[in-house]
Coordinates of C-alpha atoms in Angstrom, one line a residue:
Chain I
M1 CA 46.9 94.2 168.9
S2 CA 45.2 91.0 168.0
G3 CA 45.6 89.6 164.5
S4 CA 48.4 90.2 162.0
L5 CA 49.2 93.6 160.5
A6 CA 47.9 92.4 157.2
Q7 CA 44.5 91.6 158.9
R8 CA 44.5 94.9 160.6
A9 CA 45.1 96.8 157.4
S10 CA 42.4 94.9 155.5
R11 CA 40.0 95.4 158.3
A12 CA 40.8 99.1 158.3
Q13 CA 40.1 99.2 154.6
A14 CA 36.9 97.3 155.0
S15 CA 35.6 99.6 157.7
A16 CA 36.5 102.6 155.6
R17 CA 34.5 101.2 152.8
Q18 CA 31.5 100.4 154.8
D19 CA 31.2 103.7 156.7
G20 CA 30.7 105.7 153.6
R21 CA 32.9 108.6 154.4
R22 CA 31.9 110.6 151.4
S23 CA 28.2 110.3 152.2
T24 CA 26.4 113.6 152.3
T25 CA 29.1 116.2 151.9
D26 CA 30.2 115.3 148.4
S27 CA 28.3 116.7 145.5
P28 CA 28.3 114.8 142.1
L29 CA 30.5 117.5 140.7
A30 CA 33.1 117.0 143.3
I31 CA 33.1 113.2 142.7
G32 CA 33.4 113.8 139.0
I33 CA 36.4 116.1 139.4
A34 CA 38.0 113.6 141.8
M35 CA 37.5 110.8 139.3
V36 CA 39.0 112.8 136.4
L37 CA 42.1 113.6 138.5
L38 CA 42.5 110.0 139.5
I39 CA 42.2 108.8 135.9
I40 CA 44.7 111.4 134.6
A41 CA 47.1 110.2 137.3
A42 CA 46.6 106.6 136.3
V43 CA 47.4 107.5 132.7
Y44 CA 50.6 109.2 133.8
F45 CA 51.8 106.2 135.7
L46 CA 50.8 103.6 133.2
V47 CA 51.8 105.2 129.9
P48 CA 55.5 104.4 130.1
I49 CA 54.7 100.8 131.0
Y50 CA 52.2 100.6 128.1
W51 CA 54.9 102.0 125.8
L52 CA 57.3 99.3 127.0
V53 CA 54.8 96.5 126.3
V54 CA 53.9 97.9 122.8
N55 CA 57.5 98.5 121.7
A56 CA 58.9 95.2 123.0
T57 CA 56.8 93.5 120.2
K58 CA 58.2 95.6 117.4
T59 CA 61.1 95.1 114.9
Q60 CA 64.1 97.4 115.3
P61 CA 63.1 99.5 112.2
D62 CA 59.6 99.9 113.5
L63 CA 60.9 100.9 117.0
I64 CA 62.3 104.0 115.3
G65 CA 59.9 104.4 112.4
S66 CA 56.4 103.7 113.7
N67 CA 54.2 105.5 116.2
G68 CA 55.4 104.6 119.7
F69 CA 51.9 104.2 121.1
L70 CA 50.5 101.9 118.4
F71 CA 51.3 98.3 117.7
S72 CA 52.9 97.5 114.3
T73 CA 54.6 94.4 112.8
W74 CA 54.4 91.7 115.6
N75 CA 58.0 90.6 116.3
L76 CA 57.9 89.6 119.9
G77 CA 58.8 86.0 119.4
R78 CA 61.8 86.9 117.4
N79 CA 62.9 89.5 119.9
L80 CA 62.6 87.0 122.7
S81 CA 64.7 84.4 121.0
D82 CA 67.3 87.0 120.1
L83 CA 67.3 88.3 123.6
F84 CA 68.0 84.9 125.1
S85 CA 70.5 83.8 122.6
R86 CA 72.6 87.0 122.5
S87 CA 76.2 86.4 123.7
D88 CA 75.5 82.7 124.6
G89 CA 72.4 83.5 126.7
I90 CA 74.0 86.2 128.9
F91 CA 70.6 87.7 129.5
L92 CA 69.4 84.7 131.4
R93 CA 72.6 84.6 133.3
W94 CA 72.0 88.2 134.4
G95 CA 68.5 87.4 135.4
L96 CA 69.6 84.5 137.5
N97 CA 72.3 86.7 139.1
S98 CA 69.7 89.3 140.0
L99 CA 67.6 86.5 141.5
L100 CA 70.5 85.2 143.5
Y101 CA 71.6 88.7 144.8
A102 CA 68.1 89.9 145.6
G103 CA 66.3 86.6 146.5
L104 CA 69.0 85.0 148.7
G105 CA 70.3 88.4 149.9
A106 CA 66.8 89.5 151.1
A107 CA 66.1 86.1 152.6
V108 CA 69.3 86.1 154.7
G109 CA 68.9 89.8 155.4
T110 CA 65.3 89.4 156.6
F111 CA 66.3 86.6 158.9
L112 CA 69.2 88.6 160.5
S113 CA 66.9 91.6 160.8
A114 CA 64.2 89.5 162.5
M115 CA 66.6 88.1 165.1
A116 CA 68.0 91.6 165.9
G117 CA 64.6 93.3 165.9
Y118 CA 63.2 90.5 168.1
A119 CA 66.1 90.8 170.6
L120 CA 65.7 94.6 170.7
A121 CA 62.0 94.4 171.4
K122 CA 61.9 91.4 173.8
Y123 CA 65.1 91.6 175.9
S124 CA 66.1 94.5 178.0
F125 CA 69.8 95.0 178.4
R126 CA 72.2 97.8 179.1
G127 CA 73.0 99.8 176.0
R128 CA 69.9 98.6 174.2
E129 CA 68.7 102.0 173.2
A130 CA 72.2 103.1 172.2
L131 CA 72.5 100.1 170.0
F132 CA 69.2 100.8 168.4
T133 CA 70.1 104.4 167.8
L134 CA 73.4 103.3 166.1
I135 CA 71.4 100.9 163.9
L136 CA 68.9 103.6 163.1
G137 CA 71.7 106.0 162.2
G138 CA 72.5 103.4 159.5
V139 CA 69.2 104.1 157.9
L140 CA 70.2 107.7 157.4
V141 CA 73.6 106.9 155.9
P142 CA 73.3 106.9 152.1
A143 CA 74.2 103.5 150.8
T144 CA 76.1 105.2 147.9
A145 CA 78.5 106.9 150.4
L146 CA 79.4 103.4 151.6
A147 CA 80.0 101.9 148.1
L148 CA 83.3 103.6 147.4
P149 CA 85.1 102.8 150.7
L150 CA 83.6 99.3 150.5
F151 CA 85.3 98.9 147.1
L152 CA 88.6 100.0 148.5
I153 CA 88.4 97.6 151.4
F154 CA 87.2 94.7 149.2
A155 CA 90.1 95.5 146.8
R156 CA 92.6 95.0 149.7
V157 CA 91.2 91.5 150.5
G158 CA 90.7 90.6 146.9
L159 CA 87.0 90.4 147.0
T160 CA 86.1 92.8 144.2
D161 CA 84.6 91.3 141.1
T162 CA 83.1 88.3 143.0
Y163 CA 79.6 87.4 143.9
W164 CA 80.4 88.1 147.5
S165 CA 81.3 91.8 146.8
V166 CA 77.6 92.5 145.9
F167 CA 75.9 89.9 148.0
L168 CA 77.5 90.5 151.4
P169 CA 76.8 94.3 151.8
S170 CA 73.3 93.7 150.5
V171 CA 72.5 91.5 153.4
V172 CA 72.6 94.3 156.0
S173 CA 69.3 96.3 156.3
P174 CA 69.1 98.7 159.3
F175 CA 65.6 99.6 158.2
G176 CA 64.6 95.9 158.4
V177 CA 65.8 95.8 162.0
Y178 CA 63.7 99.0 162.7
L179 CA 60.6 97.4 161.2
S180 CA 61.3 94.0 162.9
R181 CA 61.5 95.7 166.3
I182 CA 58.1 97.4 165.7
F183 CA 56.5 94.2 164.4
A184 CA 58.0 92.1 167.3
A185 CA 56.8 94.6 169.9
A186 CA 53.3 94.6 168.3
S187 CA 52.7 91.0 167.5
V188 CA 54.6 88.8 169.9
P189 CA 53.0 88.9 173.4
D190 CA 55.4 88.5 176.4
E191 CA 53.0 86.0 177.9
L192 CA 53.5 83.6 175.1
I193 CA 57.3 83.9 175.4
D194 CA 57.0 83.2 179.1
A195 CA 54.7 80.3 178.6
A196 CA 57.2 78.7 176.1
R197 CA 60.0 79.2 178.5
L198 CA 58.0 77.6 181.3
D199 CA 57.6 74.6 179.0
G200 CA 61.4 74.4 179.0
A201 CA 62.1 75.7 175.5
S202 CA 65.5 77.2 174.9
E203 CA 65.7 80.9 174.0
W204 CA 66.4 79.9 170.4
R205 CA 63.4 77.6 170.3
V206 CA 61.2 80.3 171.7
F207 CA 62.3 82.7 169.0
V208 CA 61.7 80.1 166.2
T209 CA 58.4 78.7 167.4
V210 CA 56.8 81.8 168.9
G211 CA 58.7 84.9 167.6
L212 CA 59.2 83.9 164.0
R213 CA 55.8 82.3 163.7
L214 CA 54.0 85.4 164.8
M215 CA 56.2 87.8 163.0
S216 CA 56.0 85.9 159.7
P217 CA 53.5 88.1 157.8
A218 CA 55.5 91.2 158.7
L219 CA 58.7 89.4 157.6
V220 CA 57.3 88.8 154.2
T221 CA 57.0 92.6 154.0
I222 CA 60.6 93.2 155.0
F223 CA 61.7 90.5 152.6
L224 CA 59.8 92.2 149.8
F225 CA 61.2 95.6 150.3
Q226 CA 64.7 94.4 150.8
F227 CA 64.3 92.4 147.6
V228 CA 63.4 95.5 145.7
V229 CA 66.2 97.5 147.2
I230 CA 68.8 94.9 146.2
W231 CA 67.2 94.3 142.8
N232 CA 67.3 98.0 142.1
N233 CA 70.8 98.6 143.4
F234 CA 72.9 99.8 140.6
L235 CA 75.9 101.7 142.0
L236 CA 77.3 98.7 144.0
P237 CA 77.5 96.3 141.1
L238 CA 78.7 99.1 138.9
I239 CA 81.6 99.7 141.3
M240 CA 82.4 96.1 142.2
L241 CA 81.9 94.0 139.1
R242 CA 84.0 93.9 136.0
S243 CA 83.1 90.5 134.6
S244 CA 79.8 90.6 132.7
E245 CA 78.9 87.1 133.8
L246 CA 78.5 88.4 137.4
W247 CA 76.3 91.4 136.5
P248 CA 72.7 91.8 137.7
I249 CA 70.1 92.4 135.0
T250 CA 70.0 96.2 135.5
Y251 CA 73.7 96.6 134.9
G252 CA 73.5 94.3 131.9
L253 CA 70.7 96.3 130.3
F254 CA 72.4 99.5 131.0
S255 CA 75.6 98.2 129.3
W256 CA 73.6 97.3 126.2
Q257 CA 71.9 100.7 126.1
S258 CA 75.4 102.3 126.3
Q259 CA 76.5 100.3 123.3
V260 CA 73.6 101.2 121.0
S261 CA 75.5 103.7 119.0
R262 CA 78.0 100.9 118.0
D263 CA 75.4 98.2 117.6
P264 CA 71.9 99.5 116.9
S265 CA 70.3 96.1 117.1
L266 CA 70.9 96.2 120.8
Q267 CA 68.2 98.9 121.1
I268 CA 65.2 96.6 120.6
L269 CA 66.9 94.0 122.8
T270 CA 67.2 96.6 125.6
V271 CA 63.4 97.3 125.3
T272 CA 62.4 93.7 125.2
G273 CA 64.9 92.8 128.0
S274 CA 63.5 95.6 130.2
L275 CA 60.0 94.3 129.8
V276 CA 61.0 90.7 130.5
S277 CA 62.9 91.8 133.6
V278 CA 60.1 93.8 135.2
I279 CA 57.4 91.1 134.7
P280 CA 58.6 88.9 137.6
L281 CA 58.7 91.9 139.9
I282 CA 55.2 93.1 138.9
V283 CA 53.8 89.6 139.3
T284 CA 55.4 89.2 142.8
F285 CA 54.0 92.6 143.9
L286 CA 50.5 91.8 142.7
A287 CA 50.6 88.4 144.3
L288 CA 51.8 89.7 147.6
Q289 CA 49.7 92.8 147.7
R290 CA 48.3 92.5 151.1
Y291 CA 51.8 92.2 152.6
W292 CA 53.3 95.3 151.3
Q293 CA 50.2 97.3 152.0
A294 CA 50.3 96.2 155.6
G295 CA 54.0 96.9 155.8
L296 CA 53.5 100.5 154.6
T297 CA 50.9 100.9 157.4
A298 CA 53.4 99.8 160.0
G299 CA 56.1 102.0 158.5
S300 CA 54.1 105.1 159.2
D301 CA 53.0 103.8 162.6
R302 CA 55.9 105.4 164.5
Chain J
M1 CA 41.7 72.6 189.3
A2 CA 41.5 76.2 188.4
T3 CA 42.8 77.3 191.7
V4 CA 45.9 75.2 191.3
I5 CA 46.8 76.4 187.9
E6 CA 45.8 80.0 188.4
P7 CA 48.6 81.2 190.7
A8 CA 51.2 79.6 188.3
T9 CA 50.0 81.7 185.3
A10 CA 49.0 84.8 187.1
D11 CA 52.1 85.1 189.2
P12 CA 54.7 82.9 187.4
S13 CA 57.5 83.9 189.7
A14 CA 55.8 82.0 192.5
G15 CA 56.1 78.7 190.5
A16 CA 59.7 78.5 189.7
P17 CA 61.5 81.5 191.1
A18 CA 65.1 80.7 190.1
R19 CA 64.3 79.9 186.5
R20 CA 61.9 82.8 186.1
R21 CA 64.4 85.4 187.0
T22 CA 66.8 84.3 184.4
G23 CA 64.0 83.7 181.9
R24 CA 62.5 87.1 182.2
P25 CA 63.5 89.4 179.4
G26 CA 66.3 91.2 180.9
R27 CA 68.9 91.4 183.7
S28 CA 71.0 88.3 183.6
N29 CA 69.6 86.9 180.3
R30 CA 72.4 87.1 177.8
A31 CA 70.6 85.3 174.9
W32 CA 70.1 88.6 173.2
I33 CA 73.8 88.7 172.2
G34 CA 73.3 85.6 170.1
F35 CA 70.3 87.2 168.3
V36 CA 72.0 90.6 167.8
L37 CA 75.5 89.5 166.7
P38 CA 74.6 87.9 163.4
F39 CA 73.2 91.2 162.3
L40 CA 75.8 93.3 164.1
V41 CA 78.9 91.7 162.7
P42 CA 78.0 92.4 159.0
F43 CA 76.6 95.8 160.1
V44 CA 79.9 96.8 161.6
L45 CA 81.9 95.3 158.7
F46 CA 79.8 96.9 155.9
Y47 CA 78.5 100.1 157.5
V48 CA 80.7 101.2 160.3
V49 CA 84.1 100.1 159.0
P50 CA 83.6 101.7 155.5
I51 CA 82.7 105.0 157.1
C52 CA 85.7 104.9 159.3
Y53 CA 87.9 103.8 156.4
A54 CA 86.5 106.6 154.2
I55 CA 87.2 109.2 157.0
G56 CA 90.8 107.8 157.4
Q57 CA 91.4 107.8 153.7
S58 CA 90.0 111.3 153.3
L59 CA 92.8 112.6 155.6
T60 CA 95.6 111.4 153.4
K61 CA 97.1 112.3 150.0
T62 CA 99.0 110.4 147.5
E63 CA 102.3 112.0 146.4
R64 CA 104.6 111.0 143.6
T65 CA 108.2 111.6 144.0
G66 CA 110.3 112.2 140.9
G67 CA 107.7 113.0 138.3
I68 CA 104.6 111.1 137.2
F69 CA 106.3 107.7 136.9
G70 CA 107.9 108.1 140.3
E71 CA 107.0 106.1 143.4
A72 CA 103.6 106.9 145.0
T73 CA 103.5 107.5 148.7
T74 CA 100.5 108.0 150.9
R75 CA 100.9 110.5 153.7
F76 CA 98.7 112.3 156.2
A77 CA 97.3 115.5 154.8
G78 CA 94.9 116.7 157.5
L79 CA 91.9 118.4 156.1
E80 CA 93.5 119.2 152.7
Q81 CA 91.1 117.0 150.7
Y82 CA 88.1 118.7 152.4
G83 CA 89.5 122.1 151.4
R84 CA 89.7 120.8 147.8
V85 CA 86.2 119.4 147.9
F86 CA 84.7 122.7 149.1
S87 CA 86.7 124.8 146.7
D88 CA 85.9 122.5 143.7
P89 CA 83.4 124.5 141.6
G90 CA 82.1 121.2 140.1
F91 CA 81.2 119.9 143.5
R92 CA 79.6 123.1 144.6
E93 CA 77.6 123.3 141.5
G94 CA 76.5 119.7 141.9
V95 CA 75.4 120.3 145.5
G96 CA 73.5 123.4 144.3
R97 CA 71.9 121.3 141.6
V98 CA 70.6 118.5 143.9
L99 CA 69.4 121.1 146.4
L100 CA 67.5 122.9 143.7
F101 CA 66.2 119.5 142.6
G102 CA 65.2 118.6 146.1
V103 CA 63.5 121.9 146.9
V104 CA 61.3 121.6 143.8
Q105 CA 60.9 117.8 143.3
V106 CA 60.3 116.7 146.9
P107 CA 57.4 119.1 147.6
V108 CA 55.8 118.5 144.2
M109 CA 56.0 114.7 144.6
L110 CA 54.7 114.7 148.1
G111 CA 52.0 117.1 147.3
F112 CA 51.0 114.9 144.4
A113 CA 51.1 111.8 146.6
L114 CA 49.0 113.6 149.3
L115 CA 46.4 114.7 146.8
L116 CA 46.1 111.2 145.4
A117 CA 45.8 109.7 148.8
L118 CA 43.2 112.2 149.9
L119 CA 41.2 111.6 146.7
L120 CA 41.4 107.8 147.1
D121 CA 40.4 108.1 150.7
S122 CA 37.3 110.0 150.0
T123 CA 36.0 108.4 146.8
A124 CA 34.1 105.2 146.1
A125 CA 35.9 102.0 146.8
R126 CA 35.1 100.2 143.5
L127 CA 38.0 101.5 141.5
N128 CA 40.1 102.2 144.5
R129 CA 42.1 99.0 144.3
F130 CA 42.9 99.5 140.6
F131 CA 44.1 103.0 141.2
R132 CA 46.2 102.1 144.1
I133 CA 48.0 99.3 142.2
A134 CA 48.4 101.5 139.1
Y135 CA 50.0 104.2 141.1
F136 CA 52.3 101.8 142.9
L137 CA 53.4 99.8 139.9
P138 CA 56.3 102.2 138.9
Y139 CA 57.9 101.4 142.3
A140 CA 58.4 97.8 141.2
I141 CA 60.4 99.0 138.2
P142 CA 64.1 99.4 138.8
G143 CA 65.5 102.9 138.5
V144 CA 67.8 101.9 135.6
I145 CA 64.9 100.6 133.6
A146 CA 62.6 103.5 134.5
A147 CA 65.3 105.8 133.3
L148 CA 65.8 103.8 130.1
M149 CA 62.0 103.9 129.4
W150 CA 61.7 107.6 129.9
A151 CA 64.9 108.1 127.9
F152 CA 63.0 106.7 124.9
L153 CA 59.9 108.8 125.7
Y154 CA 62.2 111.9 125.8
S155 CA 64.2 111.1 122.7
P156 CA 63.6 113.6 119.9
Q157 CA 63.8 110.8 117.3
L158 CA 61.8 108.1 119.0
S159 CA 59.3 109.6 121.3
P160 CA 55.6 109.7 120.4
I161 CA 55.1 112.4 123.0
V162 CA 57.7 114.7 121.5
K163 CA 56.2 114.1 118.1
A164 CA 52.7 114.9 119.3
L165 CA 53.8 118.1 121.0
D166 CA 55.7 119.0 117.9
D167 CA 52.6 118.6 115.8
G168 CA 50.8 120.8 118.3
G169 CA 53.3 123.5 117.8
I170 CA 55.2 123.0 121.0
G171 CA 58.8 122.1 120.4
I172 CA 60.4 120.9 123.6
D173 CA 63.8 119.3 123.9
F174 CA 63.5 117.2 127.1
L175 CA 67.2 116.4 126.9
G176 CA 68.4 120.1 126.6
S177 CA 70.8 121.5 129.0
G178 CA 68.1 123.6 130.8
T179 CA 65.5 120.9 130.9
I180 CA 67.3 117.7 131.6
L181 CA 67.4 118.2 135.3
W182 CA 63.6 118.4 135.3
S183 CA 63.2 115.5 133.0
I184 CA 65.2 113.5 135.6
A185 CA 62.9 114.9 138.3
N186 CA 60.0 113.6 136.4
V187 CA 61.5 110.1 136.3
V188 CA 62.0 110.2 140.1
T189 CA 58.5 111.6 140.7
W190 CA 57.1 108.9 138.4
T191 CA 58.9 106.1 140.3
Y192 CA 58.2 107.2 143.9
T193 CA 54.9 109.0 144.0
G194 CA 52.9 105.8 144.3
Y195 CA 55.1 104.5 147.1
N196 CA 54.7 107.7 149.1
M197 CA 51.0 107.9 148.3
L198 CA 50.5 104.4 149.9
I199 CA 52.3 105.4 153.1
I200 CA 50.0 108.5 153.4
F201 CA 47.0 106.5 152.4
A202 CA 47.6 103.9 155.1
A203 CA 47.9 106.7 157.6
L204 CA 44.6 108.1 156.4
Q205 CA 42.9 104.8 156.8
A206 CA 44.0 104.6 160.4
I207 CA 42.2 107.7 161.4
P208 CA 39.3 106.6 163.6
Q209 CA 35.8 107.2 162.3
S210 CA 34.7 109.2 165.4
V211 CA 37.0 112.0 164.3
Y212 CA 35.0 112.4 161.1
E213 CA 31.7 112.3 162.9
A214 CA 32.8 115.1 165.1
A215 CA 33.7 117.1 162.0
K216 CA 30.4 116.4 160.5
V217 CA 28.6 117.6 163.6
D218 CA 30.6 120.8 163.4
G219 CA 29.4 121.2 159.8
A220 CA 32.8 120.8 158.1
G221 CA 32.7 120.1 154.3
A222 CA 34.8 117.6 152.5
L223 CA 37.6 120.1 151.6
R224 CA 37.7 121.5 155.1
T225 CA 37.8 118.1 156.7
A226 CA 40.7 117.1 154.4
W227 CA 42.7 120.3 155.1
S228 CA 42.2 120.8 158.8
I229 CA 41.7 117.2 160.0
K230 CA 43.2 114.7 157.6
V231 CA 46.4 116.5 156.7
P232 CA 47.4 117.3 160.3
L233 CA 46.7 113.7 161.3
V234 CA 48.9 112.2 158.6
L235 CA 51.7 114.7 159.2
P236 CA 53.9 112.0 160.8
A237 CA 53.6 109.9 157.6
L238 CA 54.4 113.0 155.5
V239 CA 57.5 113.6 157.6
L240 CA 58.7 110.0 157.1
T241 CA 58.2 110.2 153.3
A242 CA 60.0 113.6 153.3
V243 CA 63.0 112.2 155.1
F244 CA 63.4 109.3 152.7
S245 CA 62.9 111.6 149.8
I246 CA 65.7 114.0 151.1
I247 CA 68.1 111.1 151.5
G248 CA 67.2 109.9 148.0
T249 CA 67.7 113.3 146.4
L250 CA 71.2 113.8 147.8
Q251 CA 72.1 110.4 146.5
L252 CA 70.9 111.0 143.0
F253 CA 73.0 108.8 140.8
T254 CA 71.3 106.1 138.7
E255 CA 69.1 108.3 136.5
P256 CA 71.9 110.8 135.7
V257 CA 74.2 107.9 134.8
V258 CA 71.6 106.4 132.4
F259 CA 70.9 109.8 130.9
R260 CA 74.6 110.5 130.5
A261 CA 74.7 107.6 128.0
I262 CA 72.2 109.3 125.7
S263 CA 72.7 113.0 126.2
T264 CA 75.8 115.3 126.3
N265 CA 74.0 117.6 128.8
V266 CA 74.8 115.5 131.8
P267 CA 78.4 116.3 132.7
S268 CA 80.6 114.1 134.9
D269 CA 80.0 116.4 137.9
F270 CA 76.2 116.6 137.4
T271 CA 75.5 115.4 141.0
P272 CA 77.9 115.1 143.9
N273 CA 77.5 111.4 143.9
L274 CA 78.3 111.1 140.2
L275 CA 81.4 113.3 140.7
A276 CA 82.6 111.2 143.6
F277 CA 82.1 108.1 141.4
N278 CA 84.1 109.6 138.6
T279 CA 86.8 110.9 140.9
A280 CA 87.2 107.4 142.2
S281 CA 87.3 106.0 138.7
A282 CA 90.2 108.4 138.0
N283 CA 92.0 106.7 141.0
N284 CA 91.9 109.8 143.2
Y285 CA 90.6 107.8 146.2
P286 CA 91.4 110.3 149.0
L287 CA 89.4 113.1 147.2
A288 CA 86.6 110.7 146.4
A289 CA 86.5 109.5 150.0
A290 CA 86.3 113.1 151.2
M291 CA 83.4 113.7 148.9
S292 CA 81.6 110.6 150.2
V293 CA 82.1 111.7 153.8
V294 CA 80.8 115.2 153.1
L295 CA 77.8 113.8 151.3
A296 CA 77.0 111.3 154.0
L297 CA 77.4 114.0 156.7
A298 CA 75.2 116.4 154.7
T299 CA 72.5 113.8 154.3
F300 CA 72.7 112.8 157.9
I301 CA 72.5 116.4 159.1
L302 CA 69.8 117.5 156.7
S303 CA 67.5 114.5 157.4
S304 CA 68.0 114.5 161.2
T305 CA 67.5 118.3 161.4
F306 CA 64.4 117.9 159.3
L307 CA 63.1 115.1 161.5
R308 CA 63.8 117.1 164.7
S309 CA 62.3 120.4 163.5
T310 CA 59.2 118.8 162.2
S311 CA 58.7 116.1 164.9
K312 CA 57.3 118.5 167.4
R313 CA 54.7 119.9 165.0
A314 CA 53.9 116.5 163.7
G315 CA 53.5 115.2 167.2
L316 CA 55.9 112.3 166.8

């Protein structure tokens, strides 16, 4: 249990690489077939993204008239300036909204999950397992089944069509608590907690200086996954928000796409906007690779 | 020196008995409440309360006295709404549709993910990283945008794929009434295969090397090793991915909504979730609530039954 999960995962990969599992049993033919299959799969996964990149650079007539897999007249600069100036820069607003919902929501949510998971792993109290089961039950409840009743409740207290209506429910992540508990149990030794208490630290200080510190690589993973879940959430904003200035980017792009028959120029803006909106996500994922890979290891580690 | 310190660390209760007992995780230490409450309060507010509210709401009906412009009153209606949910042919068809979708799409996606994970696990490492990232990339793309992208690739007017197939003599309408469900299945498969593949791959990497050496001594080839050693050992990971996929399938909403904007072949009751959404949009809240409850219950029962029935075999 020494070292962070990220380290464990990369060590496992390294050892897998060194031990040469494929060694004697694989014939060149088998390796060739495997390679072909892997490449075909890569093409399948990358083609739509390639299409998006190519077509975001086109003019509206070329989007329809030219071959979708080949570049034609370069119009990316123009598309970008149109994208950001449309309706007084509403696209940027949507982007910032998404960042606020997903970034702040995931940060707060991760912190709440970390506290709850830490307590469930490191304190024993009556009803602990029952509480954990209740929270785990939350993992199995489809978020969409919650959205409608949430709307009705929020309508009663006048919260619909506000930032809060999307932000508040997003903060709760039962799966984050589940992962936090696993991470806390695996990476925070009881001896260290005891030692900190002996030094006279309060329970809160023990959590912050020992628990949070040791759990931090795992918390990045939880943050990342909750970020994606909130960023992707479509139903909740669709139900809660009427005012376009509160929409997240996904809702905004969807609304443009729905209006294409009335205003065809929105089509190329939807394509360019889609590309612009996925770039931050892809960059984040590439930059934080070792964290999500480690997180997936832990997720299957029941 | 050492003898002085040692008892204190080895047997801490000897050092400060009173403090130790309260400090020990457990018994009289109530600090956990402070850690759990900040999560528990919003959890109750935004998970437990809505479920109870939906159940309560589903047991009522709105009646208008004196014609359509009359006063609306809400009254207790027992299980009447549930009767309407189950007798609604649209709801039944929608459930049938997502079940068919799940029975086909989930095994195809997980089989695909398992195959890729096994291939990556047994081939040279050089391109491994590239493949892993390429397969995972779609997961970073929101469902709405994935659906928008594929909508372009399916479109009879815009798609280079449709054009190429047409030139090859194969005329396929991806957005036809018979094909659109499978076109949506492809979008879902495209988005989540890499995610599931990584979970399985991580489990494969955790198998200790000694297991393979034993297999090699027994003279097992690569295929046999994969089938009778690797697959059984990653079964817990497969179960986990299957449960998440089942939950996702029953919730199917985003992709149908996006495709509804470009095709007439996605009716308003295409999936149960879409129907519940449209029922609520039409202000029939009690019925929509009943649909949500049925859907949540079905999801819960299906995924927990699946977990229980497979957990023994998977050795969880």
